[in-house]
Coordinates of C-alpha atoms and ligand atoms in Angstrom, one line a residue:
M1 CA 96.7 124.7 111.5
R2 CA 97.4 126.9 108.5
I3 CA 100.3 125.7 106.4
V4 CA 101.9 127.3 103.4
L5 CA 103.4 124.7 101.2
G6 CA 106.0 126.2 98.8
V7 CA 106.9 123.9 95.9
G8 CA 110.2 124.4 94.2
G9 CA 111.0 123.7 90.5
G10 CA 112.5 120.2 90.7
I11 CA 111.4 116.8 89.5
A12 CA 110.7 115.8 93.1
A13 CA 107.7 118.2 93.0
Y14 CA 105.5 115.3 92.1
K15 CA 106.2 113.6 95.5
V16 CA 105.0 116.8 97.2
A17 CA 101.5 115.9 96.1
S18 CA 101.6 113.0 98.6
L19 CA 102.9 115.4 101.3
L20 CA 100.0 117.7 100.6
R21 CA 97.6 114.8 101.1
L22 CA 99.2 113.9 104.4
F23 CA 98.7 117.5 105.6
T24 CA 95.1 117.8 104.3
E25 CA 94.1 114.3 105.6
A26 CA 95.4 115.3 109.0
G27 CA 92.9 118.2 108.9
H28 CA 95.3 121.1 108.1
H29 CA 94.4 124.0 105.8
V30 CA 97.1 124.2 103.1
T31 CA 97.8 127.0 100.7
V32 CA 100.2 125.8 98.0
I33 CA 102.5 128.3 96.3
P34 CA 104.4 126.7 93.5
T35 CA 107.3 128.6 91.8
E36 CA 107.0 129.3 88.1
A37 CA 109.4 126.4 87.5
A38 CA 107.5 124.1 89.7
T39 CA 104.4 124.4 87.6
R40 CA 106.4 123.0 84.7
F41 CA 106.6 119.7 86.7
V42 CA 103.2 119.6 88.3
G43 CA 100.4 121.9 87.1
T44 CA 98.4 124.4 89.2
A45 CA 95.3 122.3 88.7
T46 CA 96.8 119.4 90.7
W47 CA 97.6 121.7 93.6
E48 CA 94.2 123.4 93.6
A49 CA 92.4 120.1 93.4
L50 CA 94.4 118.4 96.2
S51 CA 94.5 121.4 98.5
G52 CA 90.9 122.6 97.9
N53 CA 92.3 126.2 97.7
P54 CA 93.2 128.6 94.9
V55 CA 96.8 128.5 93.8
S56 CA 98.9 131.4 92.5
N57 CA 102.5 132.5 92.7
S58 CA 101.9 136.0 91.5
V59 CA 101.9 139.0 93.8
F60 CA 99.5 140.6 91.4
D61 CA 96.7 138.1 91.8
D62 CA 94.0 139.1 94.4
V63 CA 95.9 142.3 95.2
H64 CA 93.1 143.5 97.4
Q65 CA 93.8 140.7 99.8
V66 CA 97.5 141.7 100.0
N67 CA 98.5 138.0 99.7
H68 CA 102.2 138.6 99.7
V69 CA 101.9 139.9 103.3
R70 CA 98.8 138.0 104.5
L71 CA 99.9 134.4 103.7
G72 CA 103.2 134.5 105.6
H73 CA 101.6 136.4 108.5
E74 CA 98.8 133.8 108.9
A75 CA 100.8 130.7 108.4
D76 CA 101.5 128.5 111.5
L77 CA 104.1 126.7 109.4
V78 CA 105.8 127.2 106.1
V79 CA 107.2 124.0 104.3
I80 CA 109.4 124.3 101.2
A81 CA 109.6 121.1 99.3
P82 CA 111.5 120.4 97.1
A83 CA 113.8 123.2 98.3
T84 CA 116.0 123.6 95.2
A85 CA 119.4 125.1 95.3
D86 CA 117.8 128.2 93.7
L87 CA 115.1 128.5 96.3
L88 CA 117.6 128.0 99.2
A89 CA 119.8 130.8 97.6
K90 CA 116.8 133.1 97.2
A91 CA 115.7 132.5 100.8
A92 CA 119.2 132.9 102.2
T93 CA 119.7 136.2 100.4
G94 CA 116.2 137.5 101.2
Q95 CA 115.0 137.9 97.6
A96 CA 111.4 138.7 97.0
G97 CA 110.7 138.3 93.3
D98 CA 107.5 136.2 93.6
L99 CA 104.7 135.3 96.0
L100 CA 106.6 132.4 97.6
T101 CA 109.8 134.4 98.4
N102 CA 107.7 137.3 99.7
T103 CA 105.8 134.9 102.0
L104 CA 109.1 133.5 103.3
L105 CA 110.1 137.1 104.3
M106 CA 106.8 137.6 106.0
A107 CA 106.7 134.2 107.8
H108 CA 106.3 134.5 111.6
G109 CA 106.0 130.8 112.3
P110 CA 108.5 127.9 111.8
V111 CA 109.9 127.3 108.4
L112 CA 111.0 123.9 107.2
F113 CA 113.1 123.3 104.0
A114 CA 113.2 119.8 102.5
P115 CA 116.0 120.0 99.9
A116 CA 116.3 118.0 96.7
M117 CA 119.0 118.4 94.1
H118 CA 122.0 116.7 92.5
T119 CA 124.7 115.7 95.0
E120 CA 127.2 118.2 93.6
M121 CA 124.8 121.1 93.9
W122 CA 124.0 120.0 97.5
Q123 CA 127.7 119.8 98.4
H124 CA 128.7 123.0 96.6
A125 CA 130.2 125.6 98.9
A126 CA 127.5 128.1 97.9
T127 CA 124.7 125.8 98.9
R128 CA 126.4 124.8 102.1
A129 CA 126.7 128.5 103.0
N130 CA 123.1 129.2 102.2
V131 CA 122.0 126.2 104.3
E132 CA 124.2 127.5 107.2
T133 CA 122.7 131.0 106.9
L134 CA 119.1 129.7 107.0
R135 CA 119.8 127.4 109.9
S136 CA 121.6 130.2 111.8
R137 CA 118.4 132.3 111.4
G138 CA 116.3 129.5 113.0
A139 CA 114.9 127.8 109.9
A140 CA 115.0 124.0 109.8
V141 CA 116.7 122.4 106.8
L142 CA 116.4 118.7 106.6
E143 CA 119.3 116.6 105.2
P144 CA 118.3 115.2 101.8
A145 CA 118.0 111.4 101.6
T146 CA 120.7 109.4 99.9
G147 CA 119.9 107.2 96.9
R148 CA 119.1 107.2 93.2
L149 CA 118.8 110.6 91.7
T150 CA 117.0 111.7 88.5
G151 CA 119.7 110.4 86.2
S152 CA 121.9 107.4 86.6
D153 CA 123.7 109.0 89.5
S154 CA 123.1 108.4 93.2
G155 CA 124.2 110.1 96.4
P156 CA 122.8 112.6 98.9
G157 CA 120.2 114.8 97.2
R158 CA 116.9 112.9 97.1
L159 CA 113.9 114.6 98.6
P160 CA 113.2 113.0 102.0
E161 CA 110.1 110.8 101.8
P162 CA 106.7 112.7 102.3
E163 CA 106.2 110.9 105.7
V164 CA 109.7 112.1 106.9
I165 CA 108.9 115.7 105.9
F166 CA 105.5 115.4 107.5
D167 CA 106.9 114.1 110.8
A168 CA 109.6 116.7 110.9
A169 CA 107.1 119.5 110.2
L170 CA 104.9 118.4 113.1
A171 CA 107.9 118.0 115.4
L172 CA 108.9 121.5 114.5
V173 CA 105.5 123.0 115.2
Q174 CA 105.4 121.2 118.6
G175 CA 108.5 123.2 119.5
E176 CA 111.0 120.4 119.4
S177 CA 114.0 122.6 118.7
D178 CA 116.1 119.5 118.2
Y179 CA 113.7 118.5 115.5
Q180 CA 116.4 116.3 114.0
L181 CA 114.8 112.9 113.3
P182 CA 116.2 110.1 115.6
L183 CA 118.0 108.2 112.8
A184 CA 118.9 111.2 110.6
G185 CA 122.2 110.6 108.9
R186 CA 122.3 106.9 109.9
T187 CA 122.4 104.0 107.6
V188 CA 120.2 101.0 108.6
T189 CA 120.4 97.6 107.0
I190 CA 117.3 95.4 107.5
S191 CA 116.9 91.8 106.4
A192 CA 113.3 90.7 105.8
G193 CA 111.2 87.8 104.6
G194 CA 112.1 84.1 104.5
T195 CA 115.0 82.5 102.7
R196 CA 114.4 79.7 100.2
E197 CA 116.8 76.8 100.0
P198 CA 116.7 75.1 96.6
L199 CA 116.4 71.3 96.3
D200 CA 116.2 71.4 92.5
P201 CA 115.3 74.0 89.8
V202 CA 111.6 73.9 90.9
R203 CA 111.5 73.0 94.6
F204 CA 112.8 74.7 97.7
L205 CA 112.6 74.5 101.5
G206 CA 111.1 77.7 102.7
N207 CA 109.3 79.1 105.7
R208 CA 106.1 81.1 106.5
S209 CA 107.7 84.5 107.0
S210 CA 105.6 87.2 105.0
G211 CA 108.2 90.0 105.3
K212 CA 105.5 92.3 106.8
Q213 CA 107.5 93.0 109.9
G214 CA 110.7 93.7 108.0
V215 CA 109.0 96.0 105.6
A216 CA 107.2 97.8 108.5
L217 CA 110.6 98.3 110.1
A218 CA 112.1 99.6 106.9
V219 CA 109.2 102.2 106.7
A220 CA 109.7 103.2 110.3
A221 CA 113.5 103.5 109.9
R222 CA 113.0 105.6 106.7
N223 CA 110.5 107.8 108.4
A224 CA 113.0 108.3 111.3
G225 CA 115.3 109.8 108.7
A226 CA 117.6 106.8 108.1
T227 CA 119.1 105.7 104.8
V228 CA 117.6 102.2 104.6
R229 CA 118.9 99.2 102.8
L230 CA 116.4 96.3 102.7
L231 CA 117.9 92.8 102.1
A232 CA 114.8 91.2 100.8
A233 CA 114.4 87.4 100.9
H234 CA 111.0 86.0 99.8
M235 CA 108.3 88.4 100.8
E236 CA 104.5 88.5 100.3
V237 CA 104.4 92.3 100.5
P238 CA 106.1 94.8 98.2
P239 CA 109.1 96.7 99.4
P240 CA 108.4 100.3 100.4
A241 CA 109.4 103.4 98.4
G242 CA 112.5 105.3 99.3
V243 CA 114.6 102.3 100.4
E244 CA 117.4 100.5 98.6
V245 CA 116.3 96.9 97.9
V246 CA 118.8 94.1 97.6
P247 CA 117.0 90.9 96.6
V248 CA 118.3 87.6 98.0
E249 CA 117.0 84.1 97.9
T250 CA 119.1 81.7 100.0
A251 CA 120.8 82.0 103.4
L252 CA 124.2 82.0 101.8
Q253 CA 123.2 84.9 99.5
L254 CA 121.7 86.8 102.5
R255 CA 125.0 86.2 104.4
K256 CA 127.0 87.7 101.6
A257 CA 124.7 90.7 101.2
A258 CA 124.5 91.3 105.0
L259 CA 128.3 91.2 105.6
A260 CA 128.8 93.6 102.7
A261 CA 126.1 95.9 103.8
A262 CA 127.3 95.9 107.4
A263 CA 130.5 97.7 106.3
D264 CA 128.8 101.1 106.1
S265 CA 125.8 100.5 108.4
D266 CA 125.2 102.1 111.8
V267 CA 122.5 99.5 112.5
V268 CA 121.9 96.0 111.2
I269 CA 118.5 94.4 111.9
M270 CA 118.2 90.7 111.2
S271 CA 114.4 90.3 111.0
A272 CA 114.6 87.7 108.1
A273 CA 113.6 84.2 108.9
V274 CA 116.8 82.5 107.9
A275 CA 116.8 78.7 107.2
D276 CA 119.0 77.1 109.7
F277 CA 119.6 74.2 107.3
R278 CA 119.9 73.8 103.5
P279 CA 119.9 70.6 101.4
S280 CA 123.4 69.3 101.1
E281 CA 123.0 68.9 97.4
V282 CA 121.0 70.9 94.9
S283 CA 120.0 68.8 91.8
D284 CA 120.6 70.6 88.5
T285 CA 117.6 68.8 87.1
K286 CA 114.2 68.3 88.5
I287 CA 114.1 65.3 90.9
K288 CA 111.9 62.6 89.3
K289 CA 109.8 60.0 91.0
R290 CA 110.8 56.6 89.7
D291 CA 109.0 53.4 90.5
D292 CA 112.1 51.4 90.2
S293 CA 114.2 53.2 92.8
A294 CA 113.9 54.1 96.5
D295 CA 112.3 57.3 97.6
P296 CA 114.8 60.1 97.8
V297 CA 116.3 61.1 101.2
I298 CA 117.2 64.8 101.7
T299 CA 120.3 65.4 103.7
L300 CA 120.6 68.8 105.3
V301 CA 123.6 70.8 106.3
R302 CA 123.8 73.8 108.6
N303 CA 123.7 77.3 107.3
P304 CA 126.0 79.8 108.9
D305 CA 124.5 81.9 111.6
I306 CA 124.6 85.4 110.0
L307 CA 123.6 87.3 113.1
H308 CA 126.5 85.7 115.1
E309 CA 128.9 86.4 112.3
L310 CA 127.9 90.1 112.1
V311 CA 128.5 90.4 115.8
E312 CA 131.9 88.7 115.6
L313 CA 132.9 91.0 112.7
R314 CA 131.8 94.1 114.6
N315 CA 133.6 92.9 117.8
S316 CA 136.8 92.1 116.0
G317 CA 137.0 95.7 114.9
G318 CA 135.8 95.0 111.4
H319 CA 134.0 98.3 111.3
A320 CA 136.3 100.1 113.8
E321 CA 135.1 103.6 113.0
R322 CA 131.5 102.7 113.7
Q323 CA 129.6 102.0 116.9
Q324 CA 127.4 99.5 115.1
L325 CA 124.2 98.4 116.7
I326 CA 123.1 94.9 115.9
V327 CA 119.5 93.7 116.4
G328 CA 118.3 90.1 116.2
F329 CA 114.9 88.6 116.2
A330 CA 113.8 85.5 118.0
A331 CA 110.8 83.4 117.1
E332 CA 110.2 81.3 120.2
T333 CA 107.8 78.8 121.5
G334 CA 107.9 77.7 125.1
D335 CA 108.0 74.1 126.1
S336 CA 108.4 71.8 129.1
H337 CA 112.1 72.8 129.5
G338 CA 111.6 76.6 129.6
D339 CA 109.4 79.5 128.8
V340 CA 109.7 81.9 125.9
L341 CA 111.6 84.6 127.8
A342 CA 114.1 82.1 129.3
Y343 CA 114.9 80.7 125.8
A344 CA 115.1 84.3 124.4
K345 CA 117.6 85.4 127.1
A346 CA 119.8 82.4 126.4
K347 CA 119.6 83.2 122.7
L348 CA 120.6 86.9 123.3
E349 CA 123.6 85.6 125.3
R350 CA 124.5 83.1 122.5
K351 CA 124.2 85.5 119.6
G352 CA 125.8 88.4 121.4
C353 CA 123.7 91.0 119.6
D354 CA 122.7 94.3 121.3
L355 CA 119.0 94.0 121.2
L356 CA 116.8 90.9 120.7
V357 CA 113.2 91.3 119.6
V358 CA 111.3 88.3 120.9
N359 CA 108.2 87.0 119.2
H360 CA 106.0 84.3 120.7
V361 CA 105.1 82.1 117.7
G362 CA 102.5 79.5 117.3
A363 CA 100.3 78.2 114.5
D364 CA 98.2 81.4 114.2
K365 CA 100.7 83.8 115.7
V366 CA 103.0 86.3 114.0
F367 CA 103.6 84.8 110.5
G368 CA 101.5 86.6 107.9
Q369 CA 99.5 88.5 110.6
D370 CA 99.1 92.3 110.7
T371 CA 99.5 92.5 114.5
N372 CA 102.3 91.4 116.8
S373 CA 103.4 91.5 120.4
V374 CA 107.1 91.5 121.2
V375 CA 109.5 91.9 124.1
I376 CA 112.7 93.8 123.4
L377 CA 115.7 92.4 125.4
A378 CA 118.9 94.4 125.7
R379 CA 122.4 93.0 126.2
S380 CA 123.0 95.9 128.6
G381 CA 120.6 94.1 130.9
S382 CA 118.0 96.9 131.1
E383 CA 114.4 95.8 131.8
P384 CA 112.6 93.9 129.0
Q385 CA 110.4 96.4 127.0
E386 CA 107.1 95.2 125.7
A387 CA 105.5 96.5 122.5
A388 CA 102.2 95.4 121.0
G389 CA 99.9 96.4 118.2
T390 CA 100.0 96.5 114.5
K391 CA 103.3 95.6 112.9
T392 CA 103.6 99.3 112.0
E393 CA 103.2 100.3 115.7
V394 CA 105.6 97.6 116.9
S395 CA 108.1 98.7 114.3
A396 CA 107.9 102.3 115.4
A397 CA 108.6 101.2 119.0
I398 CA 111.6 99.1 117.9
I399 CA 113.0 101.9 115.8
S400 CA 112.5 104.5 118.5
R401 CA 114.3 102.1 120.9
I402 CA 117.2 101.8 118.4
G403 CA 117.3 105.6 118.1
F404 CA 117.5 105.8 121.9
E405 CA 120.3 103.3 122.0
L406 CA 122.3 105.1 119.3
N407 CA 121.9 108.5 120.7
H408 CA 122.0 107.9 124.4
V409 CA 123.7 104.6 125.3
S410 CA 127.4 104.2 125.5
P411 CA 129.6 102.4 122.9
R412 CA 129.1 98.7 122.2
A413 CA 131.5 95.8 121.8
Ligands
LIG501 N1 119.6 84.1 112.0 C1 120.7 84.3 111.3 N2 121.3 83.2 110.6 C2 120.7 82.0 110.7 C3 119.6 81.8 111.5 C4 119.0 82.9 112.1 O1 121.2 85.4 111.2 N3 121.3 81.0 110.0 C5 119.0 85.2 112.7 C6 117.6 85.6 112.5 O2 117.5 86.5 111.4 C7 117.2 86.2 113.8 C8 118.0 85.4 114.8 O3 119.1 84.9 114.1 O4 117.5 87.5 113.9 C9 117.3 84.3 115.5 O5 116.9 83.3 114.7 P1 116.2 81.9 115.2 O6 116.0 81.1 114.0 O7 115.1 82.2 116.1 O8 117.4 81.4 116.1 P2 118.3 80.2 116.0 O9 119.7 80.7 116.1 O10 117.9 79.4 114.8 O11 118.0 79.3 117.3 P3 117.1 78.0 117.5 O12 117.1 77.3 116.3 O13 117.8 77.4 118.6 O14 115.8 78.6 117.9

């Protein structure tokens, strides 16, 4: 399809280069129209090279082609990113001082604005009114993401991630009038990786979790429009862009971070492999081997069950104003006493979470692998749902199930 990508003059313009790539790699023909201010952040040459098309924002270039009329007419979709406060105001009041604003007035197809600005500007009554005006005329205006802004401040105003804008744009073109992403406006906390329980300053008890599944879930939740907080225990993969990362090491640190994060979360997903036990004592100094004394014996004590505590906190009205959804993971192996699903059902009952994602683990299964096969069990008793494929595909299935539960299933607890 033919896309016009209007780039506003904000620092987030550099992220739009990734959005442009997503469009071109998906086979779309993209004409980039940066505003004058946008070219101060990212130069015309970048847009020309990445789009493979000439770039201008002047109505006086190629006048014989009547670009200010033609581009808007021909476009199947117009995407404005970053939509600055200035561009939203110009679009809402129908100004036509340059090629981009002319194109907006001529656009016949859907128009998507992806705003980015400081929080105060986004929340200002003038911007609110402009957004309302644009929405009332049928334009789609995404909610900005929440997080670190250009300076030391943080809040709503970040440009949604390129994948989020890409997904929203395609949904809009496919005529999904409720183009709103399934987790838009939701805060999702995800624990990932494996905890490490120290024995002494150099040794720990750990596990084989790579963090890949948790990171894939964070990406899927982010792409579904959520504000994502990743409680990252030890991981072999880097955390994704566009999520808040809270590093933790031990189960006790994870517990503290999870209980704090739960206070403002709509969803908590415990995908971390939490050590059930920790050494009862942590030596301040490295444990030495000594020929004249007996071999050391490590005594373990139980770690708190974080998932269970989260459920108890939610059920006791700890977050009364929120209908929080809590998702657990179960790594199970069958044995002579029961199969994987039977154990998983008992665990769902015991932990009391809303959804339990069940992995069948073995020596070569799940840990560190890129593919996975899971069954999602629901406390509501609905049929077990199977999902298999890459961890990305499985995560997308889990996140879309979570979106469904939040948007269509009655209150929990
Ligand atoms: N979990 C947790 N706190 C712990 C242990 C596990 O929150 N101390 C969470 C995991 O993140 C996961 C779920 O509980 O979401 C299931 O973990 P698992 O280790 O499979 O279950 P256990 O409760 O340890 O049960 P069992 O040892 O009987 O398999």
